[in-house]
Amino acid sequence: MSRRSRNDNKFRELIDICWEMNDKFVELIDICREMNDNLQEMIDIQDLPTLEQK
């Protein structure tokens, strides 16, 4: 195998890894959005007046 084809293969491997990382970041962003929504719900619930405050 020539040096060039080895380098090409390494470059392809690197591109594959970058795509995998991109997919993982997309998953992480989705999880963070879900956590944010859940936290916002908790904040909204806390802001609701309780029976004693009415």
mmCIF file of N, CA and C in Angstrom:
data_model
loop_
_atom_site.group_PDB
_atom_site.id
_atom_site.type_symbol
_atom_site.label_atom_id
_atom_site.label_comp_id
_atom_site.label_asym_id
_atom_site.label_seq_id
_atom_site.Cartn_x
_atom_site.Cartn_y
_atom_site.Cartn_z
ATOM 1 N N MET A 1 0.856 -1.182 0.000
ATOM 2 C CA MET A 1 0.000 0.000 0.000
ATOM 3 C C MET A 1 0.897 1.238 0.000
ATOM 4 N N SER A 2 0.582 2.155 -0.879
ATOM 5 C CA SER A 2 1.407 3.354 -0.968
ATOM 6 C C SER A 2 1.116 4.297 0.190
ATOM 7 N N ARG A 3 2.044 5.191 0.409
ATOM 8 C CA ARG A 3 1.885 6.172 1.481
ATOM 9 C C ARG A 3 0.630 7.020 1.247
ATOM 10 N N ARG A 4 0.401 7.362 -0.011
ATOM 11 C CA ARG A 4 -0.764 8.193 -0.330
ATOM 12 C C ARG A 4 -2.075 7.469 -0.003
ATOM 13 N N SER A 5 -2.181 6.212 -0.362
ATOM 14 C CA SER A 5 -3.424 5.493 -0.087
ATOM 15 C C SER A 5 -3.604 5.280 1.424
ATOM 16 N N ARG A 6 -2.494 5.094 2.167
ATOM 17 C CA ARG A 6 -2.602 5.006 3.633
ATOM 18 C C ARG A 6 -3.105 6.328 4.198
ATOM 19 N N ASN A 7 -2.586 7.418 3.689
ATOM 20 C CA ASN A 7 -3.038 8.733 4.145
ATOM 21 C C ASN A 7 -4.504 8.967 3.788
ATOM 22 N N ASP A 8 -4.885 8.548 2.593
ATOM 23 C CA ASP A 8 -6.288 8.679 2.179
ATOM 24 C C ASP A 8 -7.197 7.879 3.109
ATOM 25 N N ASN A 9 -6.773 6.671 3.456
ATOM 26 C CA ASN A 9 -7.561 5.839 4.358
ATOM 27 C C ASN A 9 -7.677 6.477 5.735
ATOM 28 N N LYS A 10 -6.585 7.042 6.234
ATOM 29 C CA LYS A 10 -6.608 7.709 7.535
ATOM 30 C C LYS A 10 -7.539 8.924 7.483
ATOM 31 N N PHE A 11 -7.482 9.628 6.382
ATOM 32 C CA PHE A 11 -8.345 10.795 6.230
ATOM 33 C C PHE A 11 -9.821 10.379 6.209
ATOM 34 N N ARG A 12 -10.120 9.302 5.515
ATOM 35 C CA ARG A 12 -11.495 8.781 5.491
ATOM 36 C C ARG A 12 -11.941 8.348 6.887
ATOM 37 N N GLU A 13 -11.041 7.693 7.615
ATOM 38 C CA GLU A 13 -11.360 7.298 8.994
ATOM 39 C C GLU A 13 -11.659 8.531 9.844
ATOM 40 N N LEU A 14 -10.863 9.554 9.673
ATOM 41 C CA LEU A 14 -11.066 10.790 10.431
ATOM 42 C C LEU A 14 -12.417 11.424 10.088
ATOM 43 N N ILE A 15 -12.760 11.426 8.819
ATOM 44 C CA ILE A 15 -14.063 11.972 8.402
ATOM 45 C C ILE A 15 -15.193 11.150 9.023
ATOM 46 N N ASP A 16 -15.058 9.832 9.024
ATOM 47 C CA ASP A 16 -16.078 8.971 9.652
ATOM 48 C C ASP A 16 -16.232 9.290 11.127
ATOM 49 N N ILE A 17 -15.108 9.460 11.812
ATOM 50 C CA ILE A 17 -15.148 9.789 13.245
ATOM 51 C C ILE A 17 -15.830 11.142 13.450
ATOM 52 N N CYS A 18 -15.528 12.099 12.602
ATOM 53 C CA CYS A 18 -16.153 13.429 12.712
ATOM 54 C C CYS A 18 -17.667 13.344 12.508
ATOM 55 N N TRP A 19 -18.101 12.531 11.571
ATOM 56 C CA TRP A 19 -19.549 12.361 11.369
ATOM 57 C C TRP A 19 -20.197 11.713 12.586
ATOM 58 N N GLU A 20 -19.512 10.727 13.172
ATOM 59 C CA GLU A 20 -20.035 10.086 14.382
ATOM 60 C C GLU A 20 -20.135 11.101 15.518
ATOM 61 N N MET A 21 -19.107 11.935 15.651
ATOM 62 C CA MET A 21 -19.134 12.968 16.691
ATOM 63 C C MET A 21 -20.288 13.933 16.443
ATOM 64 N N ASN A 22 -20.490 14.292 15.198
ATOM 65 C CA ASN A 22 -21.594 15.186 14.858
ATOM 66 C C ASN A 22 -22.927 14.575 15.287
ATOM 67 N N ASP A 23 -23.117 13.304 14.997
ATOM 68 C CA ASP A 23 -24.348 12.610 15.407
ATOM 69 C C ASP A 23 -24.509 12.634 16.921
ATOM 70 N N LYS A 24 -23.414 12.421 17.644
ATOM 71 C CA LYS A 24 -23.468 12.417 19.111
ATOM 72 C C LYS A 24 -23.798 13.819 19.633
ATOM 73 N N PHE A 25 -23.252 14.840 19.008
ATOM 74 C CA PHE A 25 -23.569 16.210 19.420
ATOM 75 C C PHE A 25 -25.038 16.525 19.192
ATOM 76 N N VAL A 26 -25.579 16.037 18.096
ATOM 77 C CA VAL A 26 -27.006 16.240 17.829
ATOM 78 C C VAL A 26 -27.829 15.576 18.934
ATOM 79 N N GLU A 27 -27.449 14.354 19.321
ATOM 80 C CA GLU A 27 -28.141 13.664 20.413
ATOM 81 C C GLU A 27 -28.015 14.453 21.710
ATOM 82 N N LEU A 28 -26.818 14.959 21.972
ATOM 83 C CA LEU A 28 -26.585 15.720 23.195
ATOM 84 C C LEU A 28 -27.435 16.994 23.222
ATOM 85 N N ILE A 29 -27.528 17.671 22.101
ATOM 86 C CA ILE A 29 -28.356 18.877 22.016
ATOM 87 C C ILE A 29 -29.817 18.538 22.283
ATOM 88 N N ASP A 30 -30.286 17.431 21.730
ATOM 89 C CA ASP A 30 -31.669 16.996 21.986
ATOM 90 C C ASP A 30 -31.898 16.744 23.471
ATOM 91 N N ILE A 31 -30.941 16.083 24.110
ATOM 92 C CA ILE A 31 -31.052 15.800 25.542
ATOM 93 C C ILE A 31 -31.062 17.108 26.333
ATOM 94 N N CYS A 32 -30.197 18.037 25.967
ATOM 95 C CA CYS A 32 -30.146 19.327 26.661
ATOM 96 C C CYS A 32 -31.455 20.098 26.490
ATOM 97 N N ARG A 33 -32.037 20.046 25.308
ATOM 98 C CA ARG A 33 -33.326 20.720 25.085
ATOM 99 C C ARG A 33 -34.410 20.105 25.958
ATOM 100 N N GLU A 34 -34.402 18.783 26.042
ATOM 101 C CA GLU A 34 -35.386 18.098 26.880
ATOM 102 C C GLU A 34 -35.202 18.471 28.352
ATOM 103 N N MET A 35 -33.955 18.504 28.791
ATOM 104 C CA MET A 35 -33.683 18.912 30.178
ATOM 105 C C MET A 35 -34.147 20.348 30.413
ATOM 106 N N ASN A 36 -33.883 21.198 29.462
ATOM 107 C CA ASN A 36 -34.302 22.595 29.574
ATOM 108 C C ASN A 36 -35.824 22.697 29.681
ATOM 109 N N ASP A 37 -36.521 21.935 28.853
ATOM 110 C CA ASP A 37 -37.988 21.929 28.917
ATOM 111 C C ASP A 37 -38.469 21.449 30.287
ATOM 112 N N ASN A 38 -37.843 20.398 30.794
ATOM 113 C CA ASN A 38 -38.233 19.871 32.099
ATOM 114 C C ASN A 38 -37.975 20.885 33.209
ATOM 115 N N LEU A 39 -36.840 21.540 33.137
ATOM 116 C CA LEU A 39 -36.535 22.566 34.141
ATOM 117 C C LEU A 39 -37.529 23.722 34.054
ATOM 118 N N GLN A 40 -37.878 24.092 32.842
ATOM 119 C CA GLN A 40 -38.840 25.182 32.676
ATOM 120 C C GLN A 40 -40.198 24.792 33.259
ATOM 121 N N GLU A 41 -40.590 23.560 33.074
ATOM 122 C CA GLU A 41 -41.840 23.076 33.667
ATOM 123 C C GLU A 41 -41.774 23.152 35.186
ATOM 124 N N MET A 42 -40.641 22.763 35.757
ATOM 125 C CA MET A 42 -40.486 22.823 37.211
ATOM 126 C C MET A 42 -40.584 24.269 37.702
ATOM 127 N N ILE A 43 -39.962 25.171 36.979
ATOM 128 C CA ILE A 43 -40.016 26.590 37.349
ATOM 129 C C ILE A 43 -41.456 27.101 37.254
ATOM 130 N N ASP A 44 -42.140 26.727 36.183
ATOM 131 C CA ASP A 44 -43.535 27.149 36.005
ATOM 132 C C ASP A 44 -44.407 26.633 37.138
ATOM 133 N N ILE A 45 -44.180 25.388 37.543
ATOM 134 C CA ILE A 45 -44.963 24.798 38.634
ATOM 135 C C ILE A 45 -44.686 25.560 39.935
ATOM 136 N N GLN A 46 -43.426 25.899 40.170
ATOM 137 C CA GLN A 46 -43.076 26.639 41.379
ATOM 138 C C GLN A 46 -43.724 28.017 41.390
ATOM 139 N N ASP A 47 -43.886 28.603 40.234
ATOM 140 C CA ASP A 47 -44.466 29.938 40.126
ATOM 141 C C ASP A 47 -45.988 29.946 40.280
ATOM 142 N N LEU A 48 -46.609 28.775 40.205
ATOM 143 C CA LEU A 48 -48.065 28.724 40.376
ATOM 144 C C LEU A 48 -48.410 29.036 41.821
ATOM 145 N N PRO A 49 -49.437 29.786 42.028
ATOM 146 C CA PRO A 49 -49.804 30.085 43.425
ATOM 147 C C PRO A 49 -50.297 28.811 44.130
ATOM 148 N N THR A 50 -49.878 28.637 45.333
ATOM 149 C CA THR A 50 -50.344 27.482 46.111
ATOM 150 C C THR A 50 -51.689 27.809 46.736
ATOM 151 N N LEU A 51 -52.321 26.819 47.283
ATOM 152 C CA LEU A 51 -53.635 27.025 47.901
ATOM 153 C C LEU A 51 -53.580 28.054 49.037
ATOM 154 N N GLU A 52 -52.473 28.039 49.790
ATOM 155 C CA GLU A 52 -52.336 28.968 50.908
ATOM 156 C C GLU A 52 -52.227 30.410 50.425
ATOM 157 N N GLN A 53 -51.665 30.606 49.254
ATOM 158 C CA GLN A 53 -51.442 31.968 48.767
ATOM 159 C C GLN A 53 -52.692 32.571 48.160
ATOM 160 N N LYS A 54 -53.672 31.755 47.877
ATOM 161 C CA LYS A 54 -54.886 32.269 47.216
ATOM 162 C C LYS A 54 -55.746 33.059 48.152
#
